Amino acid sequence: MKKALITGITGQDGSYLAELLLAKGYEVYGIIRRSSSFNTGRIDHLYQDPHDNPRLKLIYGDLLDSSVLSKILRTIKPDEVYNLAAQSHVRVSFDIPEYTADSVALGTLRLLEAIRHENLKTKFYQASSSEMFGKVLSVPQNEDTPFNPRSPYACAKVFAHHIAKTYRDAYGMFICSGILFNHESPRRGETFVTKKITKAVARIKLGKQQHLYLGNLEAKRDWGYAPEYVEAMWRMLQHNEPDDYVIATGETHSVQEFVEEAFSSVGLNWKDHVKIDPKYFRPAEVDLLLGDYSKAKKKLGWEPKMTFKQLVKIMVEADLAEEKNG
């Protein structure tokens, strides 16, 4: 039985990846940070009864603590490590830049060093980000497009991406980086703009609130469906050679388009409810992200299936159901 270790298992991607790996017969270990409040909501259904799922085990740890990482790796000896943990909110990274860099950049380095020190033949997946392209130098963006980061988060991700590549080249480690463009789902965190929109639409439809406050409506993103993107992560580590891949849909839509689609799906006019608040603008904006996933399609046989309209619809419907029951 294969063993996989997931950092960030309690996040959107970590929860979907855990589901995927358990369905494939893996023994799955997840690193979670010690907290005084429960933060396992996205994976509670997987381990409510340990007798139901003895193949899922949660371990306390932190990417800021190299000694604990070494101990965990030495004990588990995983076949695959998926590094998904991060302070992943771009706007927040301007408020806490040092912590963002420590967890995202140095956290990746600590994990790679721990694997190297323990001399493990572990396959490693690094969660890179389309935010690394920043103020883009060409459209669409592929694996060869230069990085031009525009936030502390993006800068930290560029460091992590390059250190992963350096360890692959220097030590012959099996390391893949997935440059994932924005990917959403009903499990998206509530501080992210897509979830903020769909949750507000549900609440406005049910009469629980009147307005939605947003920042830049002109920013364009390549939005995909998270469960499809975690399958791409898994496929990378099953390939015979380690490499880096852009995972995207090849379509771009503005925040305003997302807003229009979300409100129209429940029969509302967005202009009656949306207000612009300058506090939600980023100090430095990323205007246009559009990914070219042709390499992943050719080498991994991966391509997106969920359309933009379907994605918005399932997120709104999930939030409507939750708000009705809440």
CSV table of C-alpha atoms in Angstrom, one decimal:
chain,number,residue,atom,x,y,z
A,1,MET,CA,0.0,0.0,0.0
A,2,LYS,CA,1.4,3.4,-1.0
A,3,LYS,CA,1.8,6.0,1.7
A,4,ALA,CA,1.3,9.7,1.0
A,5,LEU,CA,1.9,12.7,3.2
A,6,ILE,CA,-0.1,15.9,2.6
A,7,THR,CA,0.8,19.3,4.1
A,8,GLY,CA,-2.2,21.6,4.1
A,9,ILE,CA,-4.7,18.7,4.2
A,10,THR,CA,-7.3,20.8,5.9
A,11,GLY,CA,-7.5,23.2,2.9
A,12,GLN,CA,-9.6,23.0,-0.2
A,13,ASP,CA,-7.0,21.2,-2.3
A,14,GLY,CA,-5.8,19.0,0.6
A,15,SER,CA,-9.3,17.7,1.3
A,16,TYR,CA,-10.0,16.8,-2.3
A,17,LEU,CA,-6.5,15.2,-2.7
A,18,ALA,CA,-7.1,13.1,0.5
A,19,GLU,CA,-10.4,11.9,-1.0
A,20,LEU,CA,-8.7,11.0,-4.3
A,21,LEU,CA,-5.8,9.1,-2.7
A,22,LEU,CA,-8.0,7.2,-0.3
A,23,ALA,CA,-10.2,6.1,-3.2
A,24,LYS,CA,-7.0,4.9,-4.9
A,25,GLY,CA,-6.1,2.7,-1.9
A,26,TYR,CA,-3.4,4.9,-0.4
A,27,GLU,CA,-2.6,5.3,3.3
A,28,VAL,CA,-2.9,9.1,3.8
A,29,TYR,CA,-1.1,11.1,6.4
A,30,GLY,CA,-2.0,14.8,6.9
A,31,ILE,CA,0.0,17.4,8.8
A,32,ILE,CA,-2.2,19.8,10.7
A,33,ARG,CA,-1.2,22.7,12.9
A,34,ARG,CA,-2.1,22.7,16.6
A,35,SER,CA,-5.0,25.1,17.2
A,36,SER,CA,-7.4,25.8,20.1
A,37,SER,CA,-10.3,25.7,17.6
A,38,PHE,CA,-11.2,22.9,15.2
A,39,ASN,CA,-10.1,23.6,11.6
A,40,THR,CA,-10.8,20.2,10.1
A,41,GLY,CA,-14.2,20.9,8.6
A,42,ARG,CA,-13.3,20.0,5.0
A,43,ILE,CA,-12.1,16.5,6.0
A,44,ASP,CA,-14.4,15.7,8.9
A,45,HIS,CA,-16.5,13.4,6.7
A,46,LEU,CA,-13.4,11.4,6.0
A,47,TYR,CA,-12.4,10.5,9.5
A,48,GLN,CA,-15.3,11.0,11.9
A,49,ASP,CA,-14.9,7.3,12.9
A,50,PRO,CA,-11.4,5.9,12.7
A,51,HIS,CA,-12.9,2.5,12.1
A,52,ASP,CA,-14.5,3.9,8.9
A,53,ASN,CA,-11.2,5.1,7.6
A,54,PRO,CA,-8.1,3.7,9.3
A,55,ARG,CA,-6.0,4.7,6.3
A,56,LEU,CA,-6.3,8.4,7.1
A,57,LYS,CA,-4.1,9.7,9.9
A,58,LEU,CA,-3.6,13.3,11.1
A,59,ILE,CA,-0.3,14.4,12.7
A,60,TYR,CA,0.5,17.7,14.4
A,61,GLY,CA,3.3,19.6,12.7
A,62,ASP,CA,4.2,22.9,11.1
A,63,LEU,CA,6.4,23.9,8.1
A,64,LEU,CA,8.1,26.4,10.5
A,65,ASP,CA,9.5,23.5,12.6
A,66,SER,CA,12.2,21.6,10.7
A,67,SER,CA,12.9,19.1,13.6
A,68,VAL,CA,9.2,18.0,13.6
A,69,LEU,CA,9.2,17.6,9.8
A,70,SER,CA,12.3,15.4,10.0
A,71,LYS,CA,10.7,13.3,12.7
A,72,ILE,CA,7.4,12.9,10.7
A,73,LEU,CA,9.2,11.9,7.5
A,74,ARG,CA,11.5,9.5,9.4
A,75,THR,CA,8.5,7.8,11.0
A,76,ILE,CA,6.2,7.6,8.0
A,77,LYS,CA,8.7,7.2,5.1
A,78,PRO,CA,6.1,8.3,2.6
A,79,ASP,CA,6.2,7.3,-1.1
A,80,GLU,CA,4.7,10.6,-2.1
A,81,VAL,CA,4.7,14.1,-0.4
A,82,TYR,CA,2.3,16.8,-1.5
A,83,ASN,CA,3.3,20.2,-0.2
A,84,LEU,CA,0.0,22.2,-0.3
A,85,ALA,CA,0.4,24.1,3.0
A,86,ALA,CA,0.8,27.9,2.7
A,87,GLN,CA,-0.5,31.3,3.8
A,88,SER,CA,-2.3,31.3,0.5
A,89,HIS,CA,-4.2,34.6,0.5
A,90,VAL,CA,-2.6,37.1,-1.8
A,91,ARG,CA,-4.1,40.2,-0.3
A,92,VAL,CA,-3.3,39.0,3.3
A,93,SER,CA,0.4,38.5,2.2
A,94,PHE,CA,0.8,42.3,2.1
A,95,ASP,CA,-0.3,42.5,5.7
A,96,ILE,CA,1.9,39.6,7.0
A,97,PRO,CA,4.8,39.4,4.5
A,98,GLU,CA,7.4,37.9,6.8
A,99,TYR,CA,5.1,35.0,8.0
A,100,THR,CA,4.0,34.4,4.4
A,101,ALA,CA,7.6,34.1,3.2
A,102,ASP,CA,8.5,31.9,6.2
A,103,SER,CA,5.7,29.4,5.6
A,104,VAL,CA,5.6,29.4,1.8
A,105,ALA,CA,9.3,29.8,0.8
A,106,LEU,CA,11.3,28.5,3.8
A,107,GLY,CA,8.6,26.0,4.6
A,108,THR,CA,9.2,24.3,1.3
A,109,LEU,CA,13.0,24.4,1.8
A,110,ARG,CA,12.7,22.8,5.3
A,111,LEU,CA,10.6,20.0,3.9
A,112,LEU,CA,13.0,19.3,1.0
A,113,GLU,CA,16.0,19.4,3.4
A,114,ALA,CA,14.2,17.0,5.7
A,115,ILE,CA,13.6,14.5,2.8
A,116,ARG,CA,17.2,14.9,1.7
A,117,HIS,CA,18.6,14.4,5.3
A,118,GLU,CA,16.5,11.3,5.9
A,119,ASN,CA,17.7,10.0,2.5
A,120,LEU,CA,14.2,9.1,1.4
A,121,LYS,CA,13.3,8.1,-2.1
A,122,THR,CA,10.1,10.1,-1.9
A,123,LYS,CA,8.3,11.7,-4.8
A,124,PHE,CA,7.6,15.3,-4.1
A,125,TYR,CA,4.8,17.6,-5.4
A,126,GLN,CA,5.3,21.4,-5.0
A,127,ALA,CA,2.2,23.6,-5.2
A,128,SER,CA,3.4,26.5,-7.4
A,129,SER,CA,1.0,29.2,-8.4
A,130,SER,CA,-0.1,31.3,-11.4
A,131,GLU,CA,0.4,34.3,-9.2
A,132,MET,CA,4.2,33.9,-9.9
A,133,PHE,CA,3.5,35.3,-13.4
A,134,GLY,CA,2.2,38.5,-11.8
A,135,LYS,CA,2.3,41.4,-14.3
A,136,VAL,CA,2.5,39.0,-17.2
A,137,LEU,CA,5.1,39.3,-19.9
A,138,SER,CA,3.3,37.2,-22.4
A,139,VAL,CA,-0.2,35.7,-23.0
A,140,PRO,CA,-1.1,32.9,-22.5
A,141,GLN,CA,1.4,31.8,-19.8
A,142,ASN,CA,3.1,28.4,-20.1
A,143,GLU,CA,6.0,26.7,-18.3
A,144,ASP,CA,8.6,28.9,-20.1
A,145,THR,CA,6.9,32.2,-19.4
A,146,PRO,CA,9.1,34.4,-17.1
A,147,PHE,CA,7.9,35.1,-13.6
A,148,ASN,CA,7.1,38.7,-12.6
A,149,PRO,CA,5.6,38.4,-9.1
A,150,ARG,CA,3.5,41.3,-7.7
A,151,SER,CA,2.9,40.2,-4.0
A,152,PRO,CA,4.8,38.8,-1.1
A,153,TYR,CA,2.9,35.5,-1.6
A,154,ALA,CA,3.9,35.4,-5.3
A,155,CYS,CA,7.6,36.2,-4.4
A,156,ALA,CA,7.6,33.4,-1.8
A,157,LYS,CA,6.1,31.0,-4.3
A,158,VAL,CA,8.8,31.9,-6.9
A,159,PHE,CA,11.5,31.0,-4.3
A,160,ALA,CA,9.8,27.7,-3.5
A,161,HIS,CA,9.4,26.9,-7.2
A,162,HIS,CA,13.1,27.6,-7.9
A,163,ILE,CA,14.4,25.8,-4.8
A,164,ALA,CA,12.3,22.7,-5.8
A,165,LYS,CA,13.9,22.8,-9.2
A,166,THR,CA,17.3,23.3,-7.7
A,167,TYR,CA,17.0,20.2,-5.4
A,168,ARG,CA,15.7,18.2,-8.4
A,169,ASP,CA,18.7,19.1,-10.5
A,170,ALA,CA,21.3,19.0,-7.7
A,171,TYR,CA,20.3,15.9,-5.8
A,172,GLY,CA,18.4,13.9,-8.4
A,173,MET,CA,15.2,14.1,-6.4
A,174,PHE,CA,11.8,13.3,-8.0
A,175,ILE,CA,10.2,16.7,-7.7
A,176,CYS,CA,7.3,18.1,-9.7
A,177,SER,CA,5.9,21.6,-9.5
A,178,GLY,CA,2.3,22.2,-10.6
A,179,ILE,CA,1.8,25.8,-11.7
A,180,LEU,CA,-1.9,25.9,-10.9
A,181,PHE,CA,-4.1,28.7,-12.0
A,182,ASN,CA,-7.1,29.7,-9.9
A,183,HIS,CA,-9.2,26.7,-9.0
A,184,GLU,CA,-12.4,26.9,-7.0
A,185,SER,CA,-15.1,24.7,-5.5
A,186,PRO,CA,-17.8,24.8,-2.7
A,187,ARG,CA,-14.9,24.2,-0.3
A,188,ARG,CA,-13.1,27.4,-1.2
A,189,GLY,CA,-12.2,29.6,1.8
A,190,GLU,CA,-14.6,32.4,2.5
A,191,THR,CA,-11.9,35.2,2.2
A,192,PHE,CA,-11.3,34.3,-1.5
A,193,VAL,CA,-13.2,36.5,-4.0
A,194,THR,CA,-15.1,33.6,-5.7
A,195,LYS,CA,-16.5,32.2,-2.4
A,196,LYS,CA,-17.2,35.7,-1.1
A,197,ILE,CA,-19.3,36.3,-4.2
A,198,THR,CA,-21.2,33.0,-4.2
A,199,LYS,CA,-21.9,33.1,-0.5
A,200,ALA,CA,-23.2,36.7,-0.7
A,201,VAL,CA,-25.4,35.8,-3.7
A,202,ALA,CA,-27.0,33.0,-1.6
A,203,ARG,CA,-27.5,35.3,1.4
A,204,ILE,CA,-28.9,38.2,-0.7
A,205,LYS,CA,-31.3,35.7,-2.5
A,206,LEU,CA,-32.5,34.5,0.9
A,207,GLY,CA,-32.9,38.1,2.3
A,208,LYS,CA,-30.0,37.7,4.8
A,209,GLN,CA,-28.0,40.6,3.5
A,210,GLN,CA,-28.4,43.5,1.0
A,211,HIS,CA,-25.0,44.3,-0.5
A,212,LEU,CA,-21.7,42.7,-1.6
A,213,TYR,CA,-18.5,44.8,-1.3
A,214,LEU,CA,-15.7,44.1,-3.7
A,215,GLY,CA,-12.5,45.6,-5.0
A,216,ASN,CA,-11.2,45.4,-8.6
A,217,LEU,CA,-13.9,44.0,-10.9
A,218,GLU,CA,-11.6,44.2,-14.0
A,219,ALA,CA,-9.0,41.6,-12.9
A,220,LYS,CA,-9.1,38.6,-15.2
A,221,ARG,CA,-8.4,35.0,-14.0
A,222,ASP,CA,-8.3,31.5,-15.5
A,223,TRP,CA,-10.7,29.7,-13.1
A,224,GLY,CA,-10.9,25.9,-12.9
A,225,TYR,CA,-12.5,23.2,-10.7
A,226,ALA,CA,-10.3,22.1,-7.7
A,227,PRO,CA,-11.1,18.3,-7.8
A,228,GLU,CA,-9.9,18.2,-11.4
A,229,TYR,CA,-6.7,20.0,-10.4
A,230,VAL,CA,-5.8,17.7,-7.6
A,231,GLU,CA,-6.0,14.8,-10.0
A,232,ALA,CA,-3.4,16.6,-12.1
A,233,MET,CA,-1.1,16.7,-9.0
A,234,TRP,CA,-1.4,13.0,-8.6
A,235,ARG,CA,-0.8,12.3,-12.3
A,236,MET,CA,2.5,14.3,-12.2
A,237,LEU,CA,3.9,12.0,-9.5
A,238,GLN,CA,2.9,8.9,-11.5
A,239,HIS,CA,4.8,10.1,-14.6
A,240,ASN,CA,8.1,8.4,-15.2
A,241,GLU,CA,10.1,11.7,-15.2
A,242,PRO,CA,9.7,14.7,-12.8
A,243,ASP,CA,8.8,17.9,-14.5
A,244,ASP,CA,6.9,21.2,-14.1
A,245,TYR,CA,3.4,21.7,-15.5
A,246,VAL,CA,0.9,24.5,-16.0
A,247,ILE,CA,-2.6,23.4,-15.0
A,248,ALA,CA,-5.3,25.7,-16.3
A,249,THR,CA,-8.5,25.9,-18.4
A,250,GLY,CA,-7.2,28.1,-21.3
A,251,GLU,CA,-10.1,30.6,-20.6
A,252,THR,CA,-10.0,33.9,-18.8
A,253,HIS,CA,-12.9,35.7,-17.2
A,254,SER,CA,-13.1,39.0,-15.2
A,255,VAL,CA,-14.3,39.2,-11.6
A,256,GLN,CA,-17.2,41.1,-13.0
A,257,GLU,CA,-18.1,38.2,-15.3
A,258,PHE,CA,-18.0,35.9,-12.2
A,259,VAL,CA,-20.3,38.3,-10.4
A,260,GLU,CA,-22.8,38.6,-13.3
A,261,GLU,CA,-22.9,34.8,-13.7
A,262,ALA,CA,-23.5,34.2,-10.0
A,263,PHE,CA,-26.3,36.8,-9.6
A,264,SER,CA,-28.0,35.8,-12.8
A,265,SER,CA,-28.0,32.1,-11.8
A,266,VAL,CA,-30.5,33.1,-9.0
A,267,GLY,CA,-32.4,35.6,-11.1
A,268,LEU,CA,-30.9,38.8,-9.6
A,269,ASN,CA,-29.3,41.9,-11.2
A,270,TRP,CA,-25.8,42.3,-9.8
A,271,LYS,CA,-25.8,46.1,-10.2
A,272,ASP,CA,-28.5,46.3,-7.6
A,273,HIS,CA,-26.3,44.7,-4.9
A,274,VAL,CA,-22.6,45.2,-5.6
A,275,LYS,CA,-20.6,48.1,-4.2
A,276,ILE,CA,-16.9,48.9,-4.7
A,277,ASP,CA,-14.8,49.3,-1.6
A,278,PRO,CA,-11.2,50.6,-2.0
A,279,LYS,CA,-10.0,48.6,0.9
A,280,TYR,CA,-10.3,45.4,-1.2
A,281,PHE,CA,-7.9,46.7,-3.9
A,282,ARG,CA,-4.4,45.1,-3.8
A,283,PRO,CA,-1.4,47.4,-3.5
A,284,ALA,CA,-0.2,45.9,-6.8
A,285,GLU,CA,-2.7,44.2,-9.0
A,286,VAL,CA,-2.3,41.2,-11.3
A,287,ASP,CA,-4.5,42.1,-14.3
A,288,LEU,CA,-4.6,39.1,-16.5
A,289,LEU,CA,-3.9,35.4,-16.0
A,290,LEU,CA,-4.5,32.9,-18.8
A,291,GLY,CA,-2.8,29.4,-18.8
A,292,ASP,CA,-1.7,27.1,-21.6
A,293,TYR,CA,-2.1,23.5,-20.3
A,294,SER,CA,-1.0,21.8,-23.6
A,295,LYS,CA,2.1,20.2,-21.9
A,296,ALA,CA,-0.1,18.6,-19.2
A,297,LYS,CA,-2.5,17.4,-21.9
A,298,LYS,CA,0.3,15.9,-24.0
A,299,LYS,CA,2.4,14.3,-21.2
A,300,LEU,CA,-0.2,13.5,-18.5
A,301,GLY,CA,-3.3,13.1,-20.5
A,302,TRP,CA,-5.0,15.8,-18.3
A,303,GLU,CA,-7.5,18.4,-19.4
A,304,PRO,CA,-10.2,20.4,-17.7
A,305,LYS,CA,-13.9,19.3,-18.0
A,306,MET,CA,-15.9,21.7,-15.8
A,307,THR,CA,-17.0,24.9,-17.6
A,308,PHE,CA,-16.9,28.4,-16.1
A,309,LYS,CA,-20.7,28.5,-16.0
A,310,GLN,CA,-21.0,25.1,-14.4
A,311,LEU,CA,-18.4,26.1,-11.8
A,312,VAL,CA,-20.2,29.2,-10.7
A,313,LYS,CA,-23.5,27.4,-10.6
A,314,ILE,CA,-22.3,24.6,-8.3
A,315,MET,CA,-20.7,27.1,-6.0
A,316,VAL,CA,-23.9,29.2,-5.7
A,317,GLU,CA,-26.1,26.1,-5.3
A,318,ALA,CA,-23.9,24.8,-2.5
A,319,ASP,CA,-23.9,28.1,-0.7
A,320,LEU,CA,-27.7,28.4,-1.1
A,321,ALA,CA,-28.2,24.9,0.4
A,322,GLU,CA,-25.8,25.8,3.3
A,323,GLU,CA,-27.5,29.1,4.0
A,324,LYS,CA,-31.0,27.6,4.0
A,325,ASN,CA,-29.9,25.0,6.5
A,326,GLY,CA,-27.8,27.4,8.6
